[in-house]
Short mmCIF file of C-alpha atoms (C1' of nucleotides) in Angstrom, two decimals:
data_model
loop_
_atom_site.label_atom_id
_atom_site.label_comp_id
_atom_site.label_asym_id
_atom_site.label_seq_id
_atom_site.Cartn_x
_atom_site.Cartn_y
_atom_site.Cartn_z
CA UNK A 1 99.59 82.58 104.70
CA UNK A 2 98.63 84.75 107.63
CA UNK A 3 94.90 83.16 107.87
CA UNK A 4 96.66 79.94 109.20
CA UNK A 5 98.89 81.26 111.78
CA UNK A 6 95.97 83.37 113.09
CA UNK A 7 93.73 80.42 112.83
CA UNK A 8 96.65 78.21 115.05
CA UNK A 9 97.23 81.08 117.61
CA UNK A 10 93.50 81.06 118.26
CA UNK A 11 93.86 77.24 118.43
CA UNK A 12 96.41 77.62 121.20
CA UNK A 13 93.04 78.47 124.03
CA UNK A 14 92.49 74.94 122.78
CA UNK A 15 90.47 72.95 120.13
CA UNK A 16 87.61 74.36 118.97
CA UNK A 17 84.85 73.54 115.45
CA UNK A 18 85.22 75.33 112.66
CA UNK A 19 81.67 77.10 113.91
CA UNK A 20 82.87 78.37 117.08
CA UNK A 21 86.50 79.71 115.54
CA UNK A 22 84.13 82.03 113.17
CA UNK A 23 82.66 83.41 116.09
CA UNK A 24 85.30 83.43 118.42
CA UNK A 25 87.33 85.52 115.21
CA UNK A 26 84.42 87.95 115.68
CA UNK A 27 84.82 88.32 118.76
CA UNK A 28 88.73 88.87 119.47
CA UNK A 29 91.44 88.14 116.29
CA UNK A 30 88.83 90.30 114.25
CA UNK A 31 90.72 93.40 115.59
CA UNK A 32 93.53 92.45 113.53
CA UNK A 33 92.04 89.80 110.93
CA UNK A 34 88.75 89.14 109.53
CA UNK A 35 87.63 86.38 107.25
CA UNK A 36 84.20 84.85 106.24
CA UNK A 37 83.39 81.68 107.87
CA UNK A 38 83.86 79.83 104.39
CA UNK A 39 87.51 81.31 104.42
CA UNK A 40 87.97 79.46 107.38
CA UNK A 41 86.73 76.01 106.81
CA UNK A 42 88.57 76.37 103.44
CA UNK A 43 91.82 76.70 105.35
CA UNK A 44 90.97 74.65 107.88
CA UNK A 45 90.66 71.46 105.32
CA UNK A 46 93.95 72.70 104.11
CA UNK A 47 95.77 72.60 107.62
CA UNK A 48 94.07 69.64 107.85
CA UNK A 49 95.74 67.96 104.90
CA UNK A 50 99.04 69.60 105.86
CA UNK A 51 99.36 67.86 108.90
CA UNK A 52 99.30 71.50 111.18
CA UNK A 53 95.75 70.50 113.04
CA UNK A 54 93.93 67.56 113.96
CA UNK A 55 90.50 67.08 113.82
CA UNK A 56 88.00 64.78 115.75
CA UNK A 57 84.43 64.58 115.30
CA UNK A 58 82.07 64.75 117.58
CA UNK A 59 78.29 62.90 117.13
CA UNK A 60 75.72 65.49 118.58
CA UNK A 61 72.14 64.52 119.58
CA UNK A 62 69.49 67.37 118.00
CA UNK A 63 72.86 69.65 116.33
CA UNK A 64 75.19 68.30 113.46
CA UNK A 65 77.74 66.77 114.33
CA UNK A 66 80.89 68.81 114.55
CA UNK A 67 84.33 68.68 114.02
CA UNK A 68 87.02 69.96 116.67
CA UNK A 69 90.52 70.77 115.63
CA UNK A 70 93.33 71.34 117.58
CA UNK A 71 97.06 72.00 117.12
CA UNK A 72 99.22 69.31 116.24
CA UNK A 73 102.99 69.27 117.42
CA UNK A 74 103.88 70.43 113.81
CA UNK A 75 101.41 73.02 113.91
CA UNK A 76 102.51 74.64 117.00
CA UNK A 77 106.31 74.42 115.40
CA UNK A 78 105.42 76.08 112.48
CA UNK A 79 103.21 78.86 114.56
CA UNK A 80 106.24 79.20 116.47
CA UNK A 81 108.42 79.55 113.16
CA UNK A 82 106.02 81.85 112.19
CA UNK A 83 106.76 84.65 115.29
CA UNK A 84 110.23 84.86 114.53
CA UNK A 85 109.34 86.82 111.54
CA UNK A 86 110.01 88.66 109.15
CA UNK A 87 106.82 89.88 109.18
CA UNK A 88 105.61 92.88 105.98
CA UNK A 89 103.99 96.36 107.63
CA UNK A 90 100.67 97.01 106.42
CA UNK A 91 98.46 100.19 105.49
CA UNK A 92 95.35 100.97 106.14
CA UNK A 93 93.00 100.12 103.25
CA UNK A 94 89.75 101.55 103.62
CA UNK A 95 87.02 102.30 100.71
CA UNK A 96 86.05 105.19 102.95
CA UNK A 97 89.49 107.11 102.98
CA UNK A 98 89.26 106.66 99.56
CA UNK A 99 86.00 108.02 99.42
CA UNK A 100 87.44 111.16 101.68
CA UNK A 101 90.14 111.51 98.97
CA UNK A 102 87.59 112.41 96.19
CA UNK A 103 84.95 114.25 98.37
CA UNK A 104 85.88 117.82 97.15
CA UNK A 105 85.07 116.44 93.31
CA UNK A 106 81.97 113.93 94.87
CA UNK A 107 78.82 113.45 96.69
CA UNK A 108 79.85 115.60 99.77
CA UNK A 109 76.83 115.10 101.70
CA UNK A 110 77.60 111.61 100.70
CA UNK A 111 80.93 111.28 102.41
CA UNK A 112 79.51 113.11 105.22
CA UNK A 113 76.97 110.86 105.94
CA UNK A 114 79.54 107.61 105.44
CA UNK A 115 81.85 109.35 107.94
CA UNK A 116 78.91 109.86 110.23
CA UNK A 117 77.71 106.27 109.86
CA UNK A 118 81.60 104.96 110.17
CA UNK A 119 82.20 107.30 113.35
CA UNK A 120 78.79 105.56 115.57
CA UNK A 121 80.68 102.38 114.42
CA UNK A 122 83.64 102.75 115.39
CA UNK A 123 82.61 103.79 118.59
CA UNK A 124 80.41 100.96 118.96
CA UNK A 125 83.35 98.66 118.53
CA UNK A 126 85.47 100.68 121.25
CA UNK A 127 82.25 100.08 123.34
CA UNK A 128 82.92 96.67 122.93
CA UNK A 129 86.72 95.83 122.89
CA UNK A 130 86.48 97.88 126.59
CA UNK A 131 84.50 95.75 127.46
CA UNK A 132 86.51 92.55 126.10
CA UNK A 133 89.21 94.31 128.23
CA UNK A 134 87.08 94.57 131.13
CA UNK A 135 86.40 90.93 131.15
CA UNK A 136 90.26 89.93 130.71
CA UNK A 137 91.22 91.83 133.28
CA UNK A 138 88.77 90.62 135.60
CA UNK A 139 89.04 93.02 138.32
CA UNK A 140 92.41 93.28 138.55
CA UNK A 141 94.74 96.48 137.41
CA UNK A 142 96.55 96.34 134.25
CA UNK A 143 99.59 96.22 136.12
CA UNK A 144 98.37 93.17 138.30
CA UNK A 145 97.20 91.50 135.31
CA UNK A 146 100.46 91.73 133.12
CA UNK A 147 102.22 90.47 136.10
CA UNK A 148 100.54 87.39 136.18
CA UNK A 149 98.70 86.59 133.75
CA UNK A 150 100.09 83.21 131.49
CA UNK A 151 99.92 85.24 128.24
CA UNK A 152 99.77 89.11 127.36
CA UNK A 153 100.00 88.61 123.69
CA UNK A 154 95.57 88.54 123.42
CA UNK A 155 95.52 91.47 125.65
CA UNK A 156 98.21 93.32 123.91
CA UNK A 157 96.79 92.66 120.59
CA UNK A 158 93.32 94.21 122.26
CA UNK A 159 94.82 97.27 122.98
CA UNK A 160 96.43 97.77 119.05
CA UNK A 161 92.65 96.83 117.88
CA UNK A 162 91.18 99.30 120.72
CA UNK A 163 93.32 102.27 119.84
CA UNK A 164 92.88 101.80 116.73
CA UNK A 165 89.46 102.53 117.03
CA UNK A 166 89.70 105.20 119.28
CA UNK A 167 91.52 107.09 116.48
CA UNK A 168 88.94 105.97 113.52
CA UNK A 169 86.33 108.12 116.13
CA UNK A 170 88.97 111.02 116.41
CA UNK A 171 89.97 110.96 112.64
CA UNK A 172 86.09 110.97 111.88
CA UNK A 173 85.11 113.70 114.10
CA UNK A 174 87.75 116.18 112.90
CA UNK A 175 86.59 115.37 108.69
CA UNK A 176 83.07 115.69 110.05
CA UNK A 177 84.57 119.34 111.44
CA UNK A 178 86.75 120.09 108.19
CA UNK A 179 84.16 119.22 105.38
CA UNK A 180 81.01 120.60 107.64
CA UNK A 181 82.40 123.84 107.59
CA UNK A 182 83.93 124.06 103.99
CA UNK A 183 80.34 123.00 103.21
CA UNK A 184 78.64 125.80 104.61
CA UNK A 185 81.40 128.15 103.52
CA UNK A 186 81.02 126.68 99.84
CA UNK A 187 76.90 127.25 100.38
CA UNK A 188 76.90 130.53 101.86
CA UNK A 189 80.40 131.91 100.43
CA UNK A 190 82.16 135.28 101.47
CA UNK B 1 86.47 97.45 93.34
CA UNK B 2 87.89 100.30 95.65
CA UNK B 3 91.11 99.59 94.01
CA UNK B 4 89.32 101.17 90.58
CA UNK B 5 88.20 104.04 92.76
CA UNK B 6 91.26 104.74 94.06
CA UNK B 7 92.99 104.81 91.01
CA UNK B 8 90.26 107.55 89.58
CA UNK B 9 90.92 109.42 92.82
CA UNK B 10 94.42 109.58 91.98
CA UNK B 11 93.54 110.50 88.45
CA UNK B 12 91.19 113.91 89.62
CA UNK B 13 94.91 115.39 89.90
CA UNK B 14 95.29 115.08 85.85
CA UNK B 15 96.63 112.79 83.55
CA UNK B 16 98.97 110.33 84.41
CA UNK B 17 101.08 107.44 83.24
CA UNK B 18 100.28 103.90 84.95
CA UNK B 19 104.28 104.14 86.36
CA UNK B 20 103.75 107.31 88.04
CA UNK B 21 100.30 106.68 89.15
CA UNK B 22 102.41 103.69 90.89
CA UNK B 23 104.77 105.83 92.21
CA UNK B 24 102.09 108.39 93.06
CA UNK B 25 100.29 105.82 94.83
CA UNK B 26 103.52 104.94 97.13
CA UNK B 27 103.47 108.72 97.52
CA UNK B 28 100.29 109.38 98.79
CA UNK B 29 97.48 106.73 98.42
CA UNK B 30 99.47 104.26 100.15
CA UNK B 31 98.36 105.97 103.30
CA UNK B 32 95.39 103.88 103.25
CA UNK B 33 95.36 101.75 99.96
CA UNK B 34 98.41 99.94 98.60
CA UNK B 35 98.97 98.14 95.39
CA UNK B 36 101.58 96.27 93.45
CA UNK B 37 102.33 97.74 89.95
CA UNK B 38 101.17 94.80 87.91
CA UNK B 39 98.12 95.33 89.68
CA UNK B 40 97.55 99.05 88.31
CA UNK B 41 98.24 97.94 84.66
CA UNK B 42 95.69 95.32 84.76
CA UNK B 43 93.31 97.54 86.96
CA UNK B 44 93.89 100.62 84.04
CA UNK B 45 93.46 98.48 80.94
CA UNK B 46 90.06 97.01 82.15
CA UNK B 47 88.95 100.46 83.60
CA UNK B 48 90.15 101.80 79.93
CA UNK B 49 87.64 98.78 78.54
CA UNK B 50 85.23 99.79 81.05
CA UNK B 51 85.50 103.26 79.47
CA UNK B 52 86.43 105.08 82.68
CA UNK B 53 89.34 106.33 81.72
CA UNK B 54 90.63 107.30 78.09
CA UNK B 55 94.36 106.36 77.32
CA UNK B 56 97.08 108.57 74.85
CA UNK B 57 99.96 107.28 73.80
CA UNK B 58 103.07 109.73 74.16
CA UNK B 59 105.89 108.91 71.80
CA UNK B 60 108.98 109.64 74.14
CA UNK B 61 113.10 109.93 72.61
CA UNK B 62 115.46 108.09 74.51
CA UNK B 63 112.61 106.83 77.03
CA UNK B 64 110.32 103.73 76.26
CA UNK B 65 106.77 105.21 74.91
CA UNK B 66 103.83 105.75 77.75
CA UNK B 67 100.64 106.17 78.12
CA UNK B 68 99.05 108.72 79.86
CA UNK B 69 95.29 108.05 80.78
CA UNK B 70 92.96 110.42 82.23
CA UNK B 71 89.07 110.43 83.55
CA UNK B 72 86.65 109.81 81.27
CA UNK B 73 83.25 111.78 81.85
CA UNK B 74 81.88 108.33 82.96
CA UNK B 75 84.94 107.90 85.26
CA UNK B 76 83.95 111.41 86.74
CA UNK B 77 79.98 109.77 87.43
CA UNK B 78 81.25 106.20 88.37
CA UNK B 79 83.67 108.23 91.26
CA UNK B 80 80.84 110.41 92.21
CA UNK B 81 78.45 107.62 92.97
CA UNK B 82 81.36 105.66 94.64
CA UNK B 83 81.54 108.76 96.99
CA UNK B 84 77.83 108.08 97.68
CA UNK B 85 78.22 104.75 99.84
CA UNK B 86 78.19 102.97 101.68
CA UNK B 87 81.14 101.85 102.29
CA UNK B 88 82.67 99.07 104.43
CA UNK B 89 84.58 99.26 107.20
CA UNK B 90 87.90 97.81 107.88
CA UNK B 91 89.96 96.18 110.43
CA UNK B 92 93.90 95.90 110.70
CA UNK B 93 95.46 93.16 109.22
CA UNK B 94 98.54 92.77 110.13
CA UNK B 95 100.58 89.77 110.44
CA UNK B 96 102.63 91.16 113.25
CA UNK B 97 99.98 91.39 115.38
CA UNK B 98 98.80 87.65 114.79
CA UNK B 99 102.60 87.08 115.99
CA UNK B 100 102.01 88.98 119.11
CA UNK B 101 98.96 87.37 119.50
CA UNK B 102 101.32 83.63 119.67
CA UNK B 103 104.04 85.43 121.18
CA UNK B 104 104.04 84.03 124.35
CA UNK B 105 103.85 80.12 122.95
CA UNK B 106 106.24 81.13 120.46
CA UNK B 107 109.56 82.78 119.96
CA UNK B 108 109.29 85.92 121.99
CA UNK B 109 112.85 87.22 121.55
CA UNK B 110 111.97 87.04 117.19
CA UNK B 111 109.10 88.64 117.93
CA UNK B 112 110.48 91.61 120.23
CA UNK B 113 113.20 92.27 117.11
CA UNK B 114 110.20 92.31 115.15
CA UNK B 115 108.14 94.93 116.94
CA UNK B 116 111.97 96.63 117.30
CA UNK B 117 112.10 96.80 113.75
CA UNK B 118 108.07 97.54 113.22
CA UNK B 119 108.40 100.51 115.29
CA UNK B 120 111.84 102.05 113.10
CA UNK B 121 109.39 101.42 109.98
CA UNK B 122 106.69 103.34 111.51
CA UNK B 123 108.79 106.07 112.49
CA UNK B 124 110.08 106.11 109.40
CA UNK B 125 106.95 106.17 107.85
CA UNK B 126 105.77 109.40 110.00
CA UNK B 127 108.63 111.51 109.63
CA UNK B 128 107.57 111.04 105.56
CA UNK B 129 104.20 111.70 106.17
CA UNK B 130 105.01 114.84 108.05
CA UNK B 131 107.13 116.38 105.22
CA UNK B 132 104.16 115.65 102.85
CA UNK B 133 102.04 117.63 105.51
CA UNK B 134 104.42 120.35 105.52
CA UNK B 135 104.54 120.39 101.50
CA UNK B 136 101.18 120.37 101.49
CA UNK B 137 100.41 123.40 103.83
CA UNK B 138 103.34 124.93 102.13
CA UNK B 139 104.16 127.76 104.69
CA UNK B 140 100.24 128.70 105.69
CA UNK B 141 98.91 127.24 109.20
CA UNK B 142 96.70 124.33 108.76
CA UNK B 143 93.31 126.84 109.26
CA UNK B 144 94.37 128.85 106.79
CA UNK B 145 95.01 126.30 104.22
CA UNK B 146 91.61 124.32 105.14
CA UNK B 147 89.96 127.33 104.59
CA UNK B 148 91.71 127.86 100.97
CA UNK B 149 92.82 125.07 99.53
CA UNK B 150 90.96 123.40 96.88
CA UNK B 151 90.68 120.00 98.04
CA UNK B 152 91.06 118.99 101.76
CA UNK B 153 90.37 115.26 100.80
CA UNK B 154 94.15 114.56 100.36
CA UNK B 155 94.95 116.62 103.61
CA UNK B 156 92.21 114.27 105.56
CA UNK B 157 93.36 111.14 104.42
CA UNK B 158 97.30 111.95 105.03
CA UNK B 159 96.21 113.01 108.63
CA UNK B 160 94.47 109.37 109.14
CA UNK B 161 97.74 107.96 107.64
CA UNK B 162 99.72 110.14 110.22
CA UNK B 163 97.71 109.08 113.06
CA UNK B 164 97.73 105.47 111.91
CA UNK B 165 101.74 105.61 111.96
CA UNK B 166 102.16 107.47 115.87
CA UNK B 167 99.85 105.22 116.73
CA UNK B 168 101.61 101.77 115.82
CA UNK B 169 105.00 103.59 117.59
CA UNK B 170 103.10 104.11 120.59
CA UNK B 171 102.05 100.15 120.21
CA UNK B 172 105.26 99.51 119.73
CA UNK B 173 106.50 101.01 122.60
CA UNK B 174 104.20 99.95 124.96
CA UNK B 175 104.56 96.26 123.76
CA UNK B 176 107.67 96.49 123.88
CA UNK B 177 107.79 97.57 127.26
CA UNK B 178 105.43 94.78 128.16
CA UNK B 179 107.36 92.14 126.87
CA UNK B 180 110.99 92.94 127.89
CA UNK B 181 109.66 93.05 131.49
CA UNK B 182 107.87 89.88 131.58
CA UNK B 183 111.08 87.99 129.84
CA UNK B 184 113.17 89.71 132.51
CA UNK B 185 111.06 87.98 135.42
CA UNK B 186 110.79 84.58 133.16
CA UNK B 187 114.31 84.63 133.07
CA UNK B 188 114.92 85.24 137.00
CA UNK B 189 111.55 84.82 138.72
CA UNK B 190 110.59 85.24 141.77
"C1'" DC C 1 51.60 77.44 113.57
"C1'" DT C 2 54.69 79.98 111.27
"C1'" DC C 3 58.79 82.64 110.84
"C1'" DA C 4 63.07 84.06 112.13
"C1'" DC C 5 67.27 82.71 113.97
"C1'" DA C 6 70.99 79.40 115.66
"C1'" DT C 7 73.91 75.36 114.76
"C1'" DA C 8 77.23 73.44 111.61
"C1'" DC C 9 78.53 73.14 107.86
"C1'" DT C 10 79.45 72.33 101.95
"C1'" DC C 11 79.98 73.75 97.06
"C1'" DA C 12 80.93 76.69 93.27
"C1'" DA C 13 82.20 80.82 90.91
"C1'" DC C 14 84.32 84.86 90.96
"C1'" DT C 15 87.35 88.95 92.04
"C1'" DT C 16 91.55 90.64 94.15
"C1'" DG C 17 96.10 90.63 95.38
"C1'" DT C 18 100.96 88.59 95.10
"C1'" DT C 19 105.22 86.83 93.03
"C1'" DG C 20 108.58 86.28 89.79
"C1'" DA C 21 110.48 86.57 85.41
"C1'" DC C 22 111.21 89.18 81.11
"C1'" DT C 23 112.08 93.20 77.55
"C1'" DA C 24 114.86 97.06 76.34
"C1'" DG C 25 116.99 101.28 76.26
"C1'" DG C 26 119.21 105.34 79.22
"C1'" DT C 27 121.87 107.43 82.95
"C1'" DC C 28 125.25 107.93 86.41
"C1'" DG C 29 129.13 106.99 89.38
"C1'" DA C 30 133.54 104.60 90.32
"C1'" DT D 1 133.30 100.22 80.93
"C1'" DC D 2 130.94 97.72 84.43
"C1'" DG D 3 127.22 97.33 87.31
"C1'" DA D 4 123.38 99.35 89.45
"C1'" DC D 5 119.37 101.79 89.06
"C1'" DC D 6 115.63 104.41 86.30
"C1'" DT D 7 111.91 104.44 82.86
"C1'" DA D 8 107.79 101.98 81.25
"C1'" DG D 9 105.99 98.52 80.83
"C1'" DT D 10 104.23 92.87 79.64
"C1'" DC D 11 103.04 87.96 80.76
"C1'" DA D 12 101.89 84.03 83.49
"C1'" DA D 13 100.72 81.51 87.53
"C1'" DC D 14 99.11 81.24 91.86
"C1'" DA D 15 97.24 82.48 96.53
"C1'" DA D 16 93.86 84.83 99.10
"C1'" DG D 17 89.50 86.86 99.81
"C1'" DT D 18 84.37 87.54 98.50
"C1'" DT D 19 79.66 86.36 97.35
"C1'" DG D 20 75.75 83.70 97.09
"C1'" DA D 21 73.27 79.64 97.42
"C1'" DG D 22 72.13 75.19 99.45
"C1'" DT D 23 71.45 71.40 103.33
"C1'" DA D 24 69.35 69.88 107.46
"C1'" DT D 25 67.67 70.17 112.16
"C1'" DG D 26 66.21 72.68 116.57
"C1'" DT D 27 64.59 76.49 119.47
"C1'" DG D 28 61.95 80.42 120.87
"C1'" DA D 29 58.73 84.49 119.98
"C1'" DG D 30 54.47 86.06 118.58
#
DNA sequence: CTCACATACTCAACTTGTTGACTAGGTCGA
DNA sequence: TCGACCTAGTCAACAAGTTGAGTATGTGAG
């Protein structure tokens, strides 16, 4: 049931179409939660129906029309419900780590090239999220900013989503290391 | 399908019954993929139909009977070209961050006990992970035992699982710091 | 003038993952 | 000897996530 609570907690910067939520996911819950647009409007109808959003449309001249949803008084009761937990731990679950697992038995080169591939990404997405930072902060220090700011819990959430990536680069370049050199070791042994 | 892959990973060790591939999973996979155990018996009778992996049955005494399945040759391929790419990449997804994200519109004392109690978890969880390092490694310094060892891939992806862990302390930490200060001045600004 | 791309969705089918209950004997401690 | 936990699973139902196609219009680049 996560998919709804992080659908209402993006609804709390206000109402917003089913459209822009996809992107706006992209852009900032995506660090913690992804979903394909269809997931969305899927859940969306269902919040819909369960009373937790409220939708108006909106006639458009040269677009379709839209519909904007917003929080009802229930939905920001049961978001609120929602933070007081419990709330499970996760792992990470990545095809690639499982990939890493069988590379000594696999496509080596294979793996090496995924990690490769994986490592530009990740760094493009720390590329990014500083700059997401950049634009919250506006200027001011961290420490300015958490002292006034009306919410921390989008920048804090940055920050998980932001290390996280920093240590995808890390964790890459350090296999890259390991298997690079057991590779030329394995080609060229003694 | 990466859960299939996973479970053929797992399986490169040798044999193994579906409960201890469970328990083997909590052991070590579940550094970066996790699974219930009614999903492994469904996963290991269609692989077994899939003829990926070849099934025994082992007549125990005073023990229920098991089954012990093991790579087929076409499991060994299937792996290989999994191992190939590409493979997607991953975000977190974690419902305590969606809390965070709502923390400040929501119950920010439930969600402080929950980072409290996220942060014991993760601890927890990296203490664990370092005595599987250490059994691992077995006495010889990590150089010696990358140059060695047979595998590394179970060494690489128990270091990401590591880093994942002191990583979501750190968060934990830092968020916590964050939000006990800004309650303090909510509850006596100025 | 065409082609790709953006807006703003809908529908259907499928695969994965989760939850809870059930079977049935064995072991171990209080 | 009672209750809890271990072994080694099965079955059913549901919730969540993925994939691919289809609809209809508008804008901008070459």
């Amino acid at each position: 049931m996560s998919l709804r609570n992080a659908v209402m907690a993006a609804l709390l910067d206000g109402e917003s179409s089913g459209y822009d939520l996809a992107k706006a996911f992209d852009a900032s819950v995506a660090n913690f939660w992804i979903c394909t647009p269809q997931q969305l409007y899927r859940e969306l109808d269902r919040m819909e129906a369960d009373g937790l959003i409220s939708a108006r449309t909106v006639e458009q001249e040269r677009r379709p029309n839209k519909r904007l949803f917003s929080l009802t008084e229930r939905g920001r009761e049961e978001l609120t419900g929602f933070t007081s937990g419990p709330h499970k731990p996760t792992a990470i679950r990545d095809e690639l780590l499982v990939a890493v697992l069988a590379a000594d038995r696999g496509d080596v080169e294979g793996v090496l090239a995924s990690i490769r591939e994986r490592k530009q990404w990740a760094e493009a997405k720390v590329a990014r999220y500083e700059r997401l930072r950049a634009k919250l902060l506006d200027g001011r220090s961290e420490e300015d900013f958490l002292a006034t700011a009306e919410r921390v819990g989008p920048y804090l959430t940055l920050l998980r989503g932001l290390s996280f990536e920093r240590d995808n680069v890390r964790w890459c370049a350090r296999s890259l290391t390991v298997l690079e050199r057991r590779g030329a070791r394995l080609d060229a042994p003694g």
